[in-house]
Coordinates of C-alpha atoms in Angstrom, one line a residue:
M251 CA 176.6 14.2 -10.0
S252 CA 173.5 12.0 -10.9
K253 CA 171.4 11.1 -8.1
E254 CA 172.0 7.3 -9.8
N255 CA 175.8 7.9 -8.8
T256 CA 174.8 8.6 -5.0
R257 CA 173.5 4.8 -5.2
P258 CA 176.7 2.9 -6.2
H259 CA 176.7 0.2 -3.5
S260 CA 172.6 -0.5 -3.3
S261 CA 171.5 -0.8 -6.3
V262 CA 173.8 -3.4 -7.2
V263 CA 171.4 -4.7 -3.5
V264 CA 167.6 -3.5 -4.8
D265 CA 168.0 -2.7 -8.3
G266 CA 166.2 -5.4 -11.1
N267 CA 164.2 -7.5 -11.4
D268 CA 166.5 -10.1 -10.7
R269 CA 166.3 -8.5 -6.7
A270 CA 162.7 -8.7 -6.1
A271 CA 164.0 -11.4 -2.6
A272 CA 166.2 -8.8 -1.6
R273 CA 163.4 -6.0 -1.8
S274 CA 160.7 -7.8 -0.4
M275 CA 162.7 -8.3 2.8
L276 CA 163.6 -4.6 2.8
R277 CA 159.9 -3.8 2.8
A278 CA 159.2 -5.8 5.9
V279 CA 161.7 -3.6 8.0
G280 CA 159.7 -0.6 6.6
F281 CA 161.1 0.1 2.5
E282 CA 158.3 1.7 0.0
D283 CA 159.0 1.7 -3.1
A284 CA 160.4 5.6 -3.1
D285 CA 163.2 4.4 -0.5
F286 CA 164.6 1.8 -3.5
Q287 CA 165.6 4.9 -5.0
K288 CA 167.0 7.0 -2.4
P289 CA 170.8 6.0 -1.3
Q290 CA 171.0 4.2 1.5
V291 CA 172.7 5.4 4.4
A292 CA 173.8 3.2 7.3
V293 CA 173.4 4.6 11.2
A294 CA 175.7 2.6 13.3
G295 CA 175.9 2.9 16.6
S296 CA 176.5 1.0 19.6
P297 CA 173.4 1.6 22.6
S298 CA 173.4 -0.1 25.5
D299 CA 172.7 -0.1 29.6
L300 CA 175.5 -1.2 30.4
T301 CA 177.5 1.9 30.3
P302 CA 176.8 5.7 30.5
C303 CA 179.5 6.4 27.8
N304 CA 176.6 4.2 25.4
M305 CA 173.4 4.8 27.0
H306 CA 171.9 7.7 25.3
L307 CA 173.2 6.7 21.4
G308 CA 170.1 4.9 20.4
D309 CA 168.4 8.2 21.3
L310 CA 170.6 9.6 18.7
A311 CA 170.7 7.3 16.3
E312 CA 167.1 7.8 15.4
H313 CA 167.8 11.9 15.1
A314 CA 171.2 11.0 13.1
S315 CA 168.0 8.6 10.7
N316 CA 166.1 11.8 10.9
G317 CA 168.6 13.8 9.2
I318 CA 169.2 11.1 6.9
N319 CA 166.0 11.2 5.6
N320 CA 165.4 14.6 5.4
A321 CA 167.6 14.8 3.1
G322 CA 166.7 12.0 0.6
G323 CA 168.6 9.3 2.3
K324 CA 167.2 6.4 3.4
A325 CA 168.9 5.6 6.8
V326 CA 169.1 1.9 8.0
N327 CA 170.0 1.0 11.6
F328 CA 171.9 -1.5 13.2
S329 CA 174.1 -1.9 16.4
T330 CA 177.7 -3.1 17.2
I331 CA 179.0 -4.1 20.0
T332 CA 180.3 -2.1 23.4
V333 CA 182.9 -2.2 26.4
S334 CA 183.1 -0.7 29.6
D335 CA 186.7 0.4 30.3
G336 CA 185.5 1.9 33.7
I337 CA 183.6 -1.6 34.7
S338 CA 186.2 -4.4 33.3
M339 CA 189.5 -2.3 34.7
G340 CA 191.9 -4.1 37.0
T341 CA 190.1 -7.4 36.2
K342 CA 190.5 -10.2 33.3
G343 CA 187.8 -8.6 31.3
M344 CA 190.1 -5.6 30.7
R345 CA 191.9 -7.7 28.3
Y346 CA 189.1 -7.9 26.5
S347 CA 189.1 -3.5 26.0
L348 CA 191.6 -2.9 23.1
V349 CA 190.4 -6.6 21.5
S350 CA 187.0 -4.5 20.8
R351 CA 188.4 -2.0 19.2
D352 CA 188.4 -4.6 15.9
V353 CA 185.7 -6.4 16.4
I354 CA 183.7 -3.2 16.8
A355 CA 185.9 -2.1 13.4
D356 CA 185.2 -5.9 11.9
S357 CA 181.1 -5.4 12.3
I358 CA 180.3 -2.3 10.5
E359 CA 182.7 -3.0 8.0
T360 CA 181.2 -6.6 7.8
T361 CA 177.8 -5.2 7.5
T362 CA 177.9 -2.2 5.4
A363 CA 179.8 -4.0 2.3
A364 CA 177.3 -6.9 3.3
E365 CA 174.3 -5.0 2.7
G366 CA 175.2 -2.3 0.1
F367 CA 174.8 1.0 2.0
D368 CA 176.3 3.9 -0.4
G369 CA 177.0 5.9 3.1
L370 CA 177.2 5.8 7.0
V371 CA 176.6 7.8 10.2
T372 CA 179.0 6.2 13.1
I373 CA 178.0 7.3 16.7
G374 CA 180.6 6.1 19.0
G375 CA 180.7 6.5 23.3
C376 CA 183.4 5.0 25.1
D377 CA 187.0 5.0 24.8
K378 CA 187.0 1.5 21.5
N379 CA 183.9 2.7 20.0
M380 CA 185.5 5.5 17.9
P381 CA 189.0 4.3 16.8
G382 CA 186.2 1.1 15.9
C383 CA 184.0 3.5 13.7
M384 CA 186.8 5.2 12.5
I385 CA 189.2 1.8 11.2
A386 CA 185.8 0.6 9.5
I387 CA 184.8 4.5 7.9
A388 CA 189.1 4.0 6.4
R389 CA 188.6 0.5 5.4
L390 CA 184.8 1.2 3.6
N391 CA 186.1 4.7 2.3
R392 CA 182.5 5.6 1.5
P393 CA 180.9 8.4 2.3
A394 CA 180.8 8.7 6.3
V395 CA 180.4 11.0 9.3
F396 CA 181.9 10.5 12.8
V397 CA 179.6 11.4 15.6
Y398 CA 180.9 12.0 19.2
G399 CA 178.0 10.5 21.8
G400 CA 179.2 13.9 24.4
T401 CA 180.9 13.9 27.2
I402 CA 179.3 13.0 30.6
L403 CA 178.5 16.0 33.1
P404 CA 180.6 16.7 36.7
G405 CA 179.4 14.4 39.2
F406 CA 178.8 16.6 42.7
R407 CA 178.5 15.1 46.3
P408 CA 175.8 16.7 49.0
K409 CA 177.9 19.4 50.4
D410 CA 177.4 20.5 54.6
E411 CA 177.9 24.4 55.4
K412 CA 181.8 23.7 55.4
E413 CA 183.1 21.8 52.6
E414 CA 183.6 22.7 48.9
C415 CA 181.5 21.2 46.3
N416 CA 184.9 19.5 44.2
P417 CA 183.5 18.3 40.2
M418 CA 184.0 14.5 40.0
D419 CA 184.4 11.4 38.3
I420 CA 185.5 7.5 37.4
V421 CA 189.3 8.9 38.4
S422 CA 187.6 10.2 41.4
V423 CA 186.2 6.9 42.4
F424 CA 190.0 4.5 41.1
E425 CA 191.4 7.8 42.9
A426 CA 189.7 7.7 46.8
I427 CA 190.1 3.7 46.6
G428 CA 194.2 4.4 47.2
K429 CA 193.0 6.7 49.5
H430 CA 190.4 4.4 51.4
A431 CA 193.5 2.3 51.3
K432 CA 196.2 4.4 52.6
G433 CA 193.1 5.5 55.6
E434 CA 192.3 9.0 54.6
L435 CA 188.9 8.2 53.6
T436 CA 186.0 5.7 55.4
D437 CA 184.4 3.4 54.2
E438 CA 181.1 5.5 53.9
E439 CA 183.0 8.6 52.1
L440 CA 184.3 6.3 49.3
K441 CA 180.9 4.8 49.0
E442 CA 179.9 8.4 48.9
V443 CA 182.2 9.4 46.0
E444 CA 181.1 6.2 44.5
K445 CA 177.3 7.3 44.2
Y446 CA 178.2 11.1 43.3
A447 CA 181.5 10.5 40.8
I448 CA 178.8 9.1 37.6
P449 CA 175.7 11.2 37.0
G450 CA 174.3 10.1 34.2
P451 CA 175.0 9.3 30.0
G452 CA 178.3 10.8 28.2
S453 CA 182.0 9.5 28.0
C454 CA 184.7 10.3 31.2
G455 CA 184.8 14.0 31.5
G456 CA 188.6 14.5 31.5
M457 CA 191.1 15.2 28.2
Y458 CA 191.0 11.3 28.8
T459 CA 191.1 9.1 25.7
A460 CA 187.1 9.5 24.6
N461 CA 187.5 13.2 24.5
T462 CA 191.1 12.7 23.0
M463 CA 189.7 10.5 20.3
A464 CA 186.6 12.8 19.6
S465 CA 189.4 16.0 19.0
A466 CA 191.2 13.4 17.1
I467 CA 188.2 13.2 15.0
E468 CA 186.8 16.4 14.5
A469 CA 190.5 17.8 13.8
L470 CA 191.1 14.8 11.1
G471 CA 188.4 16.6 9.6
M472 CA 186.1 13.4 9.9
S473 CA 183.4 15.1 12.4
L474 CA 181.6 18.0 11.9
P475 CA 182.8 21.1 13.5
G476 CA 182.1 21.0 17.2
S477 CA 180.6 17.8 17.8
S478 CA 183.8 17.3 19.6
A479 CA 182.9 19.1 22.7
Q480 CA 179.8 19.2 23.5
A481 CA 177.9 17.8 26.2
A482 CA 176.0 14.2 26.1
I483 CA 172.3 15.4 26.9
S484 CA 172.0 18.2 25.3
E485 CA 170.0 19.7 22.4
S486 CA 173.4 21.0 19.9
K487 CA 174.5 17.5 20.6
R488 CA 170.8 16.2 19.0
K489 CA 171.5 18.7 15.9
D490 CA 174.9 17.7 16.0
C491 CA 173.5 13.6 15.0
E492 CA 170.8 15.7 12.0
M493 CA 173.3 17.7 10.3
A494 CA 175.8 14.4 10.4
G495 CA 172.8 12.8 8.6
A496 CA 172.5 15.5 6.1
A497 CA 176.4 15.7 5.5
V498 CA 176.6 12.5 4.5
V499 CA 174.1 12.6 1.4
N500 CA 176.0 15.6 1.0
M501 CA 179.3 13.6 0.7
L502 CA 177.6 10.7 -1.9
E503 CA 176.2 13.9 -4.0
K504 CA 179.4 16.0 -3.8
G505 CA 181.4 12.7 -4.2
I506 CA 183.8 12.7 -1.2
K507 CA 185.1 9.7 0.9
P508 CA 187.0 8.9 3.6
R509 CA 190.5 9.3 1.7
D510 CA 190.0 11.7 0.8
I511 CA 190.2 13.8 3.4
M512 CA 192.4 10.9 6.0
T513 CA 195.5 12.1 4.3
R514 CA 198.8 12.2 5.6
K515 CA 198.0 15.8 5.9
A516 CA 195.3 15.0 8.0
F517 CA 196.7 13.1 10.5
E518 CA 199.4 15.8 11.5
N519 CA 196.7 18.0 11.7
A520 CA 195.2 15.4 14.0
I521 CA 198.4 15.1 16.1
M522 CA 199.4 18.9 16.4
T523 CA 195.3 19.6 17.9
C524 CA 195.9 16.8 20.3
L525 CA 199.2 17.2 21.8
A526 CA 198.8 21.2 22.5
L527 CA 195.4 19.7 24.7
G528 CA 197.4 17.0 26.3
G529 CA 195.8 13.9 25.1
S530 CA 195.8 10.6 25.9
T531 CA 198.5 8.0 25.1
N532 CA 195.9 5.4 23.7
L533 CA 195.9 8.5 21.1
I534 CA 199.3 7.2 19.7
L535 CA 197.9 3.8 19.4
H536 CA 194.3 4.5 17.8
L537 CA 196.2 7.6 15.0
L538 CA 198.6 4.9 13.7
A539 CA 195.6 2.0 13.8
I540 CA 193.3 4.6 11.5
A541 CA 196.1 5.5 9.8
H542 CA 197.0 2.0 8.6
S543 CA 193.6 1.7 7.2
A544 CA 193.1 4.6 5.6
E545 CA 196.8 3.2 3.9
V546 CA 198.7 6.2 4.8
E547 CA 201.8 6.2 6.2
L548 CA 202.6 7.2 10.5
T549 CA 204.8 5.9 12.5
I550 CA 205.3 5.8 15.8
D551 CA 208.9 8.3 15.4
D552 CA 205.9 11.6 13.6
F553 CA 204.6 11.6 17.0
R554 CA 208.1 12.2 18.3
E555 CA 209.0 14.9 15.4
I556 CA 205.6 16.9 15.5
G557 CA 205.4 16.9 19.6
Q558 CA 209.2 18.4 19.3
R559 CA 207.0 21.8 17.5
I560 CA 203.8 22.1 20.0
P561 CA 203.9 23.2 23.1
L562 CA 201.4 21.8 25.6
L563 CA 198.6 24.8 26.3
A564 CA 195.3 22.6 27.8
D565 CA 195.3 22.6 31.8
V566 CA 193.1 19.8 31.8
K567 CA 192.5 16.6 33.3
P568 CA 193.8 13.9 34.6
F569 CA 196.8 16.6 35.1
G570 CA 194.9 19.3 35.0
K571 CA 192.7 21.7 36.9
Y572 CA 189.7 21.2 34.3
S573 CA 187.0 18.9 32.7
M574 CA 185.8 18.6 29.0
N575 CA 182.6 20.3 30.6
H576 CA 184.9 24.1 31.4
L577 CA 186.9 23.7 27.8
I578 CA 183.0 23.8 26.6
R579 CA 181.6 26.5 28.0
I580 CA 184.4 28.3 26.2
G581 CA 184.0 27.5 23.1
G582 CA 185.9 24.0 22.9
I583 CA 188.9 23.5 20.6
R584 CA 187.9 25.1 17.6
P585 CA 190.0 28.7 19.1
M586 CA 192.6 26.4 19.5
M587 CA 193.2 25.2 15.9
K588 CA 192.2 28.6 14.9
M589 CA 195.9 29.1 16.9
L590 CA 197.3 26.6 15.2
L591 CA 196.3 27.4 12.2
D592 CA 197.3 31.0 12.1
R593 CA 200.5 30.0 13.4
G594 CA 201.4 28.0 10.3
L595 CA 201.3 25.0 12.2
L596 CA 198.0 23.4 11.2
H597 CA 197.4 22.3 7.1
G598 CA 194.4 24.4 5.9
D599 CA 194.0 23.1 2.8
C600 CA 192.6 19.9 4.2
L601 CA 189.1 18.7 2.9
T602 CA 186.4 18.1 6.1
V603 CA 183.4 16.1 6.0
T604 CA 181.3 19.2 5.4
G605 CA 183.4 19.9 1.7
E606 CA 185.1 22.7 3.7
T607 CA 188.4 22.8 4.0
I608 CA 189.9 23.2 7.4
A609 CA 190.9 27.1 6.4
E610 CA 187.3 27.9 5.7
S611 CA 185.9 25.9 8.6
L612 CA 187.5 27.8 10.9
K613 CA 187.6 31.5 9.2
D614 CA 185.0 33.0 11.2
V615 CA 186.0 31.7 15.0
Q616 CA 186.2 33.5 17.2
P617 CA 189.2 33.6 19.9
Y618 CA 189.2 32.3 23.6
G619 CA 190.0 36.0 24.2
T620 CA 186.0 37.2 23.5
F621 CA 185.5 35.1 27.0
P622 CA 186.4 36.6 30.4
D623 CA 189.2 37.4 31.7
E624 CA 189.3 34.5 34.0
Q625 CA 189.9 32.0 31.0
D626 CA 193.1 29.7 31.9
I627 CA 192.1 26.9 30.6
I628 CA 193.6 26.9 27.2
R629 CA 197.2 29.5 27.9
P630 CA 198.4 32.1 25.7
W631 CA 201.0 30.6 23.4
D632 CA 203.9 32.4 25.3
N633 CA 203.1 31.0 28.7
P634 CA 202.7 27.0 28.5
I635 CA 201.9 24.4 30.8
K636 CA 205.3 22.7 28.8
D637 CA 207.4 23.7 25.8
S638 CA 207.0 20.6 24.1
T639 CA 204.6 17.5 24.1
H640 CA 204.1 15.9 27.1
L641 CA 203.6 12.0 24.9
R642 CA 207.1 11.3 25.0
I643 CA 208.6 8.7 22.4
L644 CA 211.2 6.4 24.9
R645 CA 213.6 3.8 23.6
G646 CA 216.6 2.4 25.2
N647 CA 218.3 -1.2 26.5
L648 CA 214.4 -1.4 27.7
A649 CA 212.5 -0.3 25.2
P650 CA 214.7 -0.7 21.4
G651 CA 211.3 -0.6 19.8
A652 CA 210.7 2.4 21.8
A653 CA 208.1 3.4 24.5
V654 CA 205.6 6.1 25.2
G655 CA 205.4 8.1 28.1
K656 CA 202.7 10.9 29.7
I657 CA 205.0 13.0 31.3
T658 CA 203.8 16.7 31.7
G659 CA 206.8 18.1 33.7
K660 CA 204.4 18.5 37.1
E661 CA 205.9 15.4 37.8
G662 CA 209.3 15.8 36.8
L663 CA 211.2 15.4 33.7
Y664 CA 213.9 12.9 35.1
F665 CA 213.6 9.4 37.7
K666 CA 216.4 7.0 38.6
G667 CA 214.9 4.6 41.1
T668 CA 214.8 0.6 41.6
A669 CA 212.8 -2.2 40.4
K670 CA 209.4 -3.0 41.9
V671 CA 208.4 -5.7 39.4
Y672 CA 205.2 -7.5 39.1
E673 CA 203.6 -10.7 36.3
G674 CA 200.7 -8.3 36.0
E675 CA 198.2 -5.8 36.5
E676 CA 196.3 -7.8 40.1
E677 CA 199.8 -8.0 41.5
A678 CA 200.8 -5.3 41.0
L679 CA 197.2 -3.5 42.6
I680 CA 197.8 -5.6 45.6
G681 CA 201.1 -4.2 46.2
I682 CA 200.8 -0.9 46.1
L683 CA 197.3 -1.2 48.5
R684 CA 199.1 -2.7 50.5
G685 CA 202.0 -0.3 50.6
D686 CA 204.9 -2.4 49.3
V687 CA 205.7 0.4 46.8
V688 CA 208.0 3.0 48.2
A689 CA 209.1 6.6 46.7
G690 CA 211.9 6.1 44.8
D691 CA 210.7 3.2 43.2
V692 CA 210.1 2.1 39.6
V693 CA 207.4 -0.5 39.3
V694 CA 207.4 -2.7 37.0
I695 CA 204.0 -4.4 35.2
R696 CA 204.8 -6.7 32.2
N697 CA 203.5 -9.5 30.5
E698 CA 200.2 -7.3 29.6
G699 CA 201.1 -6.6 26.7
P700 CA 198.8 -7.5 23.2
V701 CA 200.4 -10.8 22.8
G702 CA 201.1 -11.2 26.6
G703 CA 197.6 -10.6 28.1
P704 CA 196.8 -10.6 25.4
G705 CA 195.3 -7.1 25.1
M706 CA 197.0 -4.8 26.4
R707 CA 195.1 -3.7 29.5
E708 CA 195.3 0.0 30.9
M709 CA 197.0 0.1 33.9
L710 CA 194.6 2.9 35.8
S711 CA 193.9 1.4 38.3
P712 CA 197.7 0.8 39.8
T713 CA 198.7 4.9 38.7
S714 CA 195.0 5.7 40.3
A715 CA 196.2 3.9 43.8
V716 CA 199.9 5.3 43.2
A717 CA 197.9 8.7 43.6
G718 CA 195.3 7.4 46.0
R719 CA 198.1 6.9 48.8
G720 CA 200.5 10.3 47.7
L721 CA 203.0 8.9 45.8
I722 CA 202.3 10.0 42.1
K723 CA 205.6 12.2 42.9
E724 CA 208.0 9.8 43.9
V725 CA 206.9 6.6 42.3
A726 CA 207.4 5.6 38.8
L727 CA 205.7 3.0 36.9
I728 CA 206.2 1.2 33.7
T729 CA 204.7 -1.8 31.3
D730 CA 204.6 -3.1 27.9
G731 CA 200.5 -2.9 28.9
R732 CA 199.1 0.9 28.0
F733 CA 197.5 3.6 30.3
S734 CA 193.9 4.6 30.4
G735 CA 193.6 8.6 29.2
G736 CA 192.9 8.5 33.0
S737 CA 196.6 8.0 34.6
H738 CA 198.4 10.2 35.6
G739 CA 202.2 10.5 36.9
F740 CA 205.4 9.2 35.2
D741 CA 204.2 6.7 33.5
V742 CA 205.3 5.4 30.3
G743 CA 203.7 2.3 28.9
H744 CA 203.5 0.4 25.4
I745 CA 206.9 -0.7 26.1
T746 CA 208.1 -2.9 23.3
P747 CA 209.1 -5.6 22.7
E748 CA 207.1 -6.7 25.7
A749 CA 207.6 -9.7 27.8
A750 CA 205.8 -12.0 26.3
C751 CA 207.6 -11.8 22.8
G752 CA 211.6 -12.2 24.3
G753 CA 211.6 -8.1 25.0
P754 CA 214.2 -7.2 28.0
I755 CA 211.4 -5.6 30.0
G756 CA 211.1 -9.7 31.4
I757 CA 214.8 -9.4 32.2
V758 CA 214.3 -6.7 35.4
K759 CA 215.2 -7.8 38.3
N760 CA 213.7 -6.4 42.0
G761 CA 216.5 -3.9 43.2
D762 CA 217.7 -3.2 39.6
T763 CA 218.5 0.4 38.8
I764 CA 215.9 2.2 36.0
E765 CA 216.7 5.4 34.4
I766 CA 214.0 7.7 32.6
D767 CA 214.9 11.3 30.8
A768 CA 212.2 12.5 29.6
E769 CA 214.6 15.5 28.3
K770 CA 216.6 13.1 26.7
N771 CA 214.3 10.6 25.4
T772 CA 215.4 7.0 27.3
I773 CA 214.0 4.5 29.1
D774 CA 217.3 1.9 30.6
L775 CA 218.4 -0.6 32.7
L776 CA 221.4 0.2 34.6
I777 CA 223.0 -3.3 34.5
D778 CA 226.5 -3.8 32.6
E779 CA 226.2 -4.8 29.0
A780 CA 227.4 -8.6 30.5
E781 CA 225.3 -8.9 32.9
Y782 CA 222.2 -7.2 30.0
K783 CA 223.4 -10.3 27.5
A784 CA 223.6 -13.1 30.0
R785 CA 219.7 -12.4 30.8
M786 CA 219.1 -12.1 27.8
D787 CA 220.5 -14.8 26.2
A788 CA 219.1 -17.1 29.0
F789 CA 214.9 -15.3 29.1
K790 CA 212.6 -17.4 27.8
P791 CA 209.5 -15.5 27.4
T792 CA 206.1 -17.1 28.1
G793 CA 204.9 -15.7 24.4
P794 CA 201.2 -15.3 24.1
G795 CA 198.7 -15.5 26.8
E796 CA 196.0 -17.3 25.5
K797 CA 196.0 -19.6 22.4
R798 CA 192.0 -20.2 21.7
G799 CA 188.6 -17.6 21.4
V800 CA 189.1 -14.2 20.5
L801 CA 191.8 -13.2 22.7
G802 CA 193.4 -16.1 21.3
K803 CA 192.8 -15.0 18.2
Y804 CA 194.2 -11.9 18.6
A805 CA 197.5 -13.1 19.9
A806 CA 197.6 -14.2 16.5
L807 CA 197.3 -11.6 14.6
V808 CA 198.7 -8.3 16.5
A809 CA 201.2 -6.6 16.0
T810 CA 203.5 -4.3 18.3
A811 CA 202.2 -1.3 20.1
S812 CA 204.5 0.9 17.8
E813 CA 202.3 -0.6 15.1
G814 CA 199.0 0.9 16.5
A815 CA 198.9 -3.0 17.4
V816 CA 197.1 -3.8 14.3
T817 CA 195.6 -7.5 13.2
D818 CA 195.7 -7.4 9.8
K819 CA 199.6 -5.7 8.9
N820 CA 201.1 -8.8 8.3
L821 CA 198.0 -10.7 6.0

């Protein structure tokens, strides 16, 4: 491809005498004569000192810029927003978390299209940065590479001679709150967990949403090999950024665009990989949204069908033993992807941002067996944690439009219990910490959906409080909101339709019996049909939780959770 063709957008902005004013503006920010003939590649990051996930992304952006410039492009940096789930969790501020995914996507699309950038490197750290970046990349369809900001190192409390040194992360803090409420931790012990759990930069360390989405994007082919399994503070991550910058210039020269990579088969690869890894329920929400932006047909039932063919192989947090740093030490996700490829479960002909196919990229990857025998992070194929996926797509009279369960089998596959209903997260958390919730209860948290919240908050505080009080195997929790990647237990979220839009979760009463079957994939309110109909006929849903501002606009536009909670479906 000729040099001119590597500048399809920037040439419109800067070429010709009539574009002298544009060039003048760019000279003020450092452009020189030669730069106007180079492809302009944006570096869109979200550096911020409001969260450890993003505090180092400014430094990584510089490395990406160096990679672009050294490869013959001209790097231009801009920033987008981030919000911290870990900080806002359990407050009204968490309503803005999922909303921020669309704000990030809109801002990257807006800046890139307005300024005529030819290509794009996006760098994300916190949960919603990643799908936000990918939605923008899919919409724009200009050569692009996503870079994951990397995972955090584990935290450790100072130990005395009698105490083991146990690694901690953000979920350790949330669960410590529940233990403190139960009386198992003193004020000082809780403060120690608070002080030492988060040691520095990087995203939450388990197979929570950030590491799940980083793995999905690598398996999708939209980040460089190994990008998902690198520590935030590492030479490999800095090198990853430089190589990503060069890769975008290479994509421009070869004419490779994101939608050449993000095909239906590529999404199947991402789903297969992350189900084997034990990924977050948010995987479903975000991949549906990214596929929508890429104009790829993908439905919530595809996760059910693929999940029947893939076992759960990774013994990782929150339900398992190991963190992402353990997985990094044995080679990350690529040996597992090679295993899946060799078994015919990945589409090897899918293209990646390197210009190679998935099969070519994995050709020389060595199996985990080349590491010490004690490696039990990724289980052998014939000895999985669970024979099929832990992410269950459930339906029934409580969720006629589908719901998503995160059920590994460690807490059982069937739960029948008594409804304890709460109108919102705060009310539920107070009740759980107070001791109102007991063994055999099904905690029902409603009016937390995309419209009713608005914003579909994550229920990490309630699920962690249940765990902290020692009820993780004895209590189920269902909601029309979401769950954090850090949640574990017998949890069912994304219940559709949501209560605010007339969904039957809105008719549940305290004392009702609820049945959840993760083998039949059903979730039902066990009342007779006449009573069910009478309640539904009498039900008056609340409607949107906000009618003005960002949340009001979001509530007016957002699709259901089963459709990815996208905001442009009906435009």
